[in-house]
Amino acid sequence: MHKLQCDVAVIGAGPAGLAAAGRAKAAGAERVMLIDRDREPGGILQQCIHNGFGLHLFNEELTGPEYAYKFIQENFASGVEFFLNTMVLQVQPSGHIYAISKKLGMVDIAAGAVVLAMGCRERNRGAVTIPGSRPSGIFTAGTAQRFVNVEGYLPGKRIVILGSGDVGLIMARRFTWEGAKVEGVFEIMPYSNGLTRNLVQCLRNNNIPLHLSHTVTKIHGQERVQAVTVSKVDEQFHPVPGTEQVLDCDTLLLSVGLIPENELSRDANIDLDPVTGGPVVTDEMETTLPGVFACGNVVHVHDLVDNVTRESWLAGEGAARRVLGQQPGGDLITTRAGEGVRYVVPHKIHVANLAAKKTTLYLRVLEPDENVKLELLLGTKPVYSRRERVVRPAEMVSVSLSSGQITASAGEELVVRLVREGDQA
Ligand SMILES: Cc1cc2nc3c(=O)[nH]c(=O)nc-3n(C[C@H](O)[C@H](O)[C@H](O)COP(=O)(O)OP(=O)(O)OC[C@H]3O[C@@H](n4cnc5c(N)ncnc54)[C@H](O)[C@@H]3O)c2cc1C
């Protein structure tokens, strides 16, 4: 077995891994390795040839590859070592990483700190269990995106899309631009799961109908999809009899959610958040396995790459601090999602960091709402509040606390909740 050593090993060279590796190097880690199973760095951004990346961080409308390129260049210039075509198979509590590489064969990497940045994967037909036969022509939206944008292959001409996640919305537009007919996007929830800008730019501007409270109840066809039945659903998401409609199509695209890629984390016995599916992390993005950090979609699914980058800088800095022996002391507070909030990341915050630097909380709400108050309570004491005109589950909310804005003691709980107009505070 080929043996290697480094200060920081980053698994995954998507935007999260690229930002973490560059920042670990800048923060003083000597030897930083960036490992990816793919043949090129950039992660999911390689196939996102639409613009809309980097609006917040660079104030520019970059395509995915353009955004990734900025960080790839920075990593090359700073001496981060790339190990591509290398699949990590296991992360040991000791910091050893076992990987298989096209060039080196089996590799054992002894790392001072590890950053998990493996991204997420799409939920597929097995996850949504649609009755009917199993013909070809059923793709997840991201797979179809790779076919069209990277491999140059149009997988269908008459498309029905199930789920209104952003990848599906973007592919609805892409298929239309390529000359295919998109019959409609069918979403089981009474609201869309995509960003407003994608609803407008991808669907409305291309006259593609969005059917809320609808689902696909049957797939027809033996060799290839020939049609799907769609039905309206009631408040319990059960199909309403009599509302069935058969739509002819040759392709069904699934855009029904993303799940953190967490086999390595689970195998390493890292605590996972049952709501996000990703590791439980501190404000330095350290998991419950000391010396192992995590960032990006492997922690929680992001809608904006800019937030992935910001979060991953913290992981890279944390990993470097770990190998340099500069981590903050052990006093922590915990965060918790209160009323109206689905989850909060990070799950724990160092009291010392709260006093010394800016801390950002990321959260998603449970349901769409308007004119609500977003409140932070330390125990039962309100310590922060702001009004939100509109909140939607599809749009991540962030709260930045400046250094010293909240003074907390070890073991306290920081609750994030939404309060409706007229509700008791
Ligand atoms: C279709 C689509 C459209 C989007 N559009 C926008 C947009 O317009 N604007 C915007 O701001 N954001 C957009 N996003 C969101 C943003 O691109 C993602 O949030 C971001 O790419 C996540 O970065 P990541 O590094 O965590 O994951 P990824 O980009 O998925 O990278 C993970 C990397 O880890 C590697 N990996 C996984 N497991 C292993 C292993 N065991 N060993 C080695 N390597 C491994 C993978 O090969 C991959 O390269 C979009 C996302 C998608 C999917």
mmCIF file of N, CA and C in Angstrom, residues 273 276 280-283 332-338 341-350 354 359-363 376-379 399 401 406 408 411-417:
data_model
loop_
_atom_site.group_PDB
_atom_site.id
_atom_site.type_symbol
_atom_site.label_atom_id
_atom_site.label_comp_id
_atom_site.label_asym_id
_atom_site.label_seq_id
_atom_site.Cartn_x
_atom_site.Cartn_y
_atom_site.Cartn_z
ATOM 1 N N ASP A 273 -26.890 14.710 12.302
ATOM 2 C CA ASP A 273 -28.140 15.397 12.639
ATOM 3 C C ASP A 273 -29.260 14.681 11.878
ATOM 4 N N THR A 276 -30.855 17.195 9.040
ATOM 5 C CA THR A 276 -30.060 17.541 7.848
ATOM 6 C C THR A 276 -29.497 16.294 7.182
ATOM 7 N N VAL A 280 -23.064 16.532 12.880
ATOM 8 C CA VAL A 280 -23.215 17.578 13.897
ATOM 9 C C VAL A 280 -21.873 18.319 13.935
ATOM 10 N N VAL A 281 -21.907 19.658 13.845
ATOM 11 C CA VAL A 281 -20.652 20.417 13.792
ATOM 12 C C VAL A 281 -20.640 21.592 14.775
ATOM 13 N N THR A 282 -19.426 22.022 15.103
ATOM 14 C CA THR A 282 -19.240 23.236 15.908
ATOM 15 C C THR A 282 -19.165 24.440 14.971
ATOM 16 N N ASP A 283 -19.004 25.622 15.545
ATOM 17 C CA ASP A 283 -18.858 26.829 14.726
ATOM 18 C C ASP A 283 -17.555 26.812 13.931
ATOM 19 N N LEU A 332 -18.538 25.142 25.375
ATOM 20 C CA LEU A 332 -19.445 25.225 24.219
ATOM 21 C C LEU A 332 -20.867 25.528 24.663
ATOM 22 N N ILE A 333 -21.620 26.180 23.787
ATOM 23 C CA ILE A 333 -23.070 26.221 23.967
ATOM 24 C C ILE A 333 -23.685 25.415 22.819
ATOM 25 N N THR A 334 -24.943 25.010 22.961
ATOM 26 C CA THR A 334 -25.581 24.266 21.873
ATOM 27 C C THR A 334 -26.661 25.138 21.232
ATOM 28 N N THR A 335 -26.969 24.849 19.983
ATOM 29 C CA THR A 335 -28.072 25.557 19.326
ATOM 30 C C THR A 335 -29.229 24.574 19.151
ATOM 31 N N ARG A 336 -30.423 25.125 19.039
ATOM 32 C CA ARG A 336 -31.594 24.259 18.845
ATOM 33 C C ARG A 336 -32.624 24.966 17.967
ATOM 34 N N ALA A 337 -33.271 24.190 17.085
ATOM 35 C CA ALA A 337 -34.336 24.749 16.252
ATOM 36 C C ALA A 337 -35.612 24.809 17.085
ATOM 37 N N GLY A 338 -36.152 26.021 17.275
ATOM 38 C CA GLY A 338 -37.415 26.181 18.013
ATOM 39 C C GLY A 338 -38.589 26.224 17.031
ATOM 40 N N VAL A 341 -38.822 26.450 12.918
ATOM 41 C CA VAL A 341 -37.486 26.299 12.321
ATOM 42 C C VAL A 341 -37.197 24.805 12.174
ATOM 43 N N ARG A 342 -36.689 24.409 10.996
ATOM 44 C CA ARG A 342 -36.447 22.978 10.743
ATOM 45 C C ARG A 342 -35.113 22.536 11.316
ATOM 46 N N TYR A 343 -34.071 23.327 11.069
ATOM 47 C CA TYR A 343 -32.761 22.987 11.639
ATOM 48 C C TYR A 343 -31.883 24.221 11.738
ATOM 49 N N VAL A 344 -30.849 24.121 12.563
ATOM 50 C CA VAL A 344 -29.856 25.206 12.700
ATOM 51 C C VAL A 344 -28.469 24.582 12.609
ATOM 52 N N VAL A 345 -27.589 25.215 11.868
ATOM 53 C CA VAL A 345 -26.171 24.822 11.793
ATOM 54 C C VAL A 345 -25.350 26.082 12.068
ATOM 55 N N PRO A 346 -24.306 26.070 12.901
ATOM 56 C CA PRO A 346 -23.734 24.919 13.592
ATOM 57 C C PRO A 346 -24.576 24.487 14.798
ATOM 58 N N HIS A 347 -24.260 23.284 15.269
ATOM 59 C CA HIS A 347 -25.008 22.733 16.399
ATOM 60 C C HIS A 347 -24.407 23.147 17.732
ATOM 61 N N LYS A 348 -23.117 23.492 17.713
ATOM 62 C CA LYS A 348 -22.419 23.909 18.941
ATOM 63 C C LYS A 348 -21.548 25.108 18.615
ATOM 64 N N ILE A 349 -21.404 25.995 19.613
ATOM 65 C CA ILE A 349 -20.571 27.188 19.384
ATOM 66 C C ILE A 349 -19.608 27.339 20.558
ATOM 67 N N HIS A 350 -18.335 27.604 20.223
ATOM 68 C CA HIS A 350 -17.355 27.845 21.283
ATOM 69 C C HIS A 350 -17.652 29.195 21.936
ATOM 70 N N LEU A 354 -17.535 33.094 20.297
ATOM 71 C CA LEU A 354 -18.688 33.990 20.347
ATOM 72 C C LEU A 354 -18.250 35.376 20.819
ATOM 73 N N THR A 359 -19.981 35.186 14.329
ATOM 74 C CA THR A 359 -20.498 33.814 14.238
ATOM 75 C C THR A 359 -21.755 33.846 13.371
ATOM 76 N N THR A 360 -21.825 32.948 12.398
ATOM 77 C CA THR A 360 -23.012 32.925 11.532
ATOM 78 C C THR A 360 -23.783 31.621 11.729
ATOM 79 N N LEU A 361 -25.084 31.768 11.930
ATOM 80 C CA LEU A 361 -25.971 30.603 12.032
ATOM 81 C C LEU A 361 -26.730 30.477 10.713
ATOM 82 N N TYR A 362 -26.850 29.250 10.202
ATOM 83 C CA TYR A 362 -27.645 28.992 9.008
ATOM 84 C C TYR A 362 -28.858 28.163 9.405
ATOM 85 N N LEU A 363 -30.015 28.514 8.879
ATOM 86 C CA LEU A 363 -31.216 27.767 9.251
ATOM 87 C C LEU A 363 -32.199 27.704 8.092
ATOM 88 N N LEU A 376 -33.766 34.868 18.641
ATOM 89 C CA LEU A 376 -32.797 33.985 19.296
ATOM 90 C C LEU A 376 -32.982 34.126 20.798
ATOM 91 N N LEU A 377 -33.095 33.006 21.487
ATOM 92 C CA LEU A 377 -33.239 33.021 22.947
ATOM 93 C C LEU A 377 -32.057 32.285 23.549
ATOM 94 N N LEU A 378 -31.451 32.873 24.558
ATOM 95 C CA LEU A 378 -30.418 32.152 25.306
ATOM 96 C C LEU A 378 -31.129 31.630 26.546
ATOM 97 N N GLY A 379 -31.391 30.318 26.565
ATOM 98 C CA GLY A 379 -32.312 29.804 27.585
ATOM 99 C C GLY A 379 -33.681 30.338 27.250
ATOM 100 N N VAL A 399 -28.041 34.180 10.074
ATOM 101 C CA VAL A 399 -28.013 35.211 11.132
ATOM 102 C C VAL A 399 -26.554 35.397 11.525
ATOM 103 N N LEU A 401 -23.869 37.080 13.981
ATOM 104 C CA LEU A 401 -23.713 37.744 15.286
ATOM 105 C C LEU A 401 -22.310 38.316 15.353
ATOM 106 N N ILE A 406 -23.457 38.438 21.817
ATOM 107 C CA ILE A 406 -24.117 37.579 22.801
ATOM 108 C C ILE A 406 -23.056 37.079 23.769
ATOM 109 N N ALA A 408 -22.399 34.267 26.523
ATOM 110 C CA ALA A 408 -23.005 33.020 26.987
ATOM 111 C C ALA A 408 -22.030 32.268 27.872
ATOM 112 N N GLY A 411 -22.551 25.368 28.295
ATOM 113 C CA GLY A 411 -23.724 24.520 28.520
ATOM 114 C C GLY A 411 -25.047 25.196 28.226
ATOM 115 N N GLU A 412 -25.054 26.521 27.985
ATOM 116 C CA GLU A 412 -26.346 27.187 27.707
ATOM 117 C C GLU A 412 -26.861 26.775 26.323
ATOM 118 N N GLU A 413 -28.178 27.014 26.111
ATOM 119 C CA GLU A 413 -28.785 26.629 24.833
ATOM 120 C C GLU A 413 -29.260 27.882 24.097
ATOM 121 N N LEU A 414 -28.892 27.958 22.830
ATOM 122 C CA LEU A 414 -29.327 29.083 22.002
ATOM 123 C C LEU A 414 -30.439 28.578 21.073
ATOM 124 N N VAL A 415 -31.664 29.078 21.320
ATOM 125 C CA VAL A 415 -32.816 28.593 20.559
ATOM 126 C C VAL A 415 -33.148 29.599 19.466
ATOM 127 N N VAL A 416 -33.360 29.099 18.257
ATOM 128 C CA VAL A 416 -33.749 29.974 17.152
ATOM 129 C C VAL A 416 -35.200 29.650 16.826
ATOM 130 N N ARG A 417 -36.057 30.679 16.798
ATOM 131 C CA ARG A 417 -37.472 30.394 16.513
ATOM 132 C C ARG A 417 -38.112 31.526 15.718
#
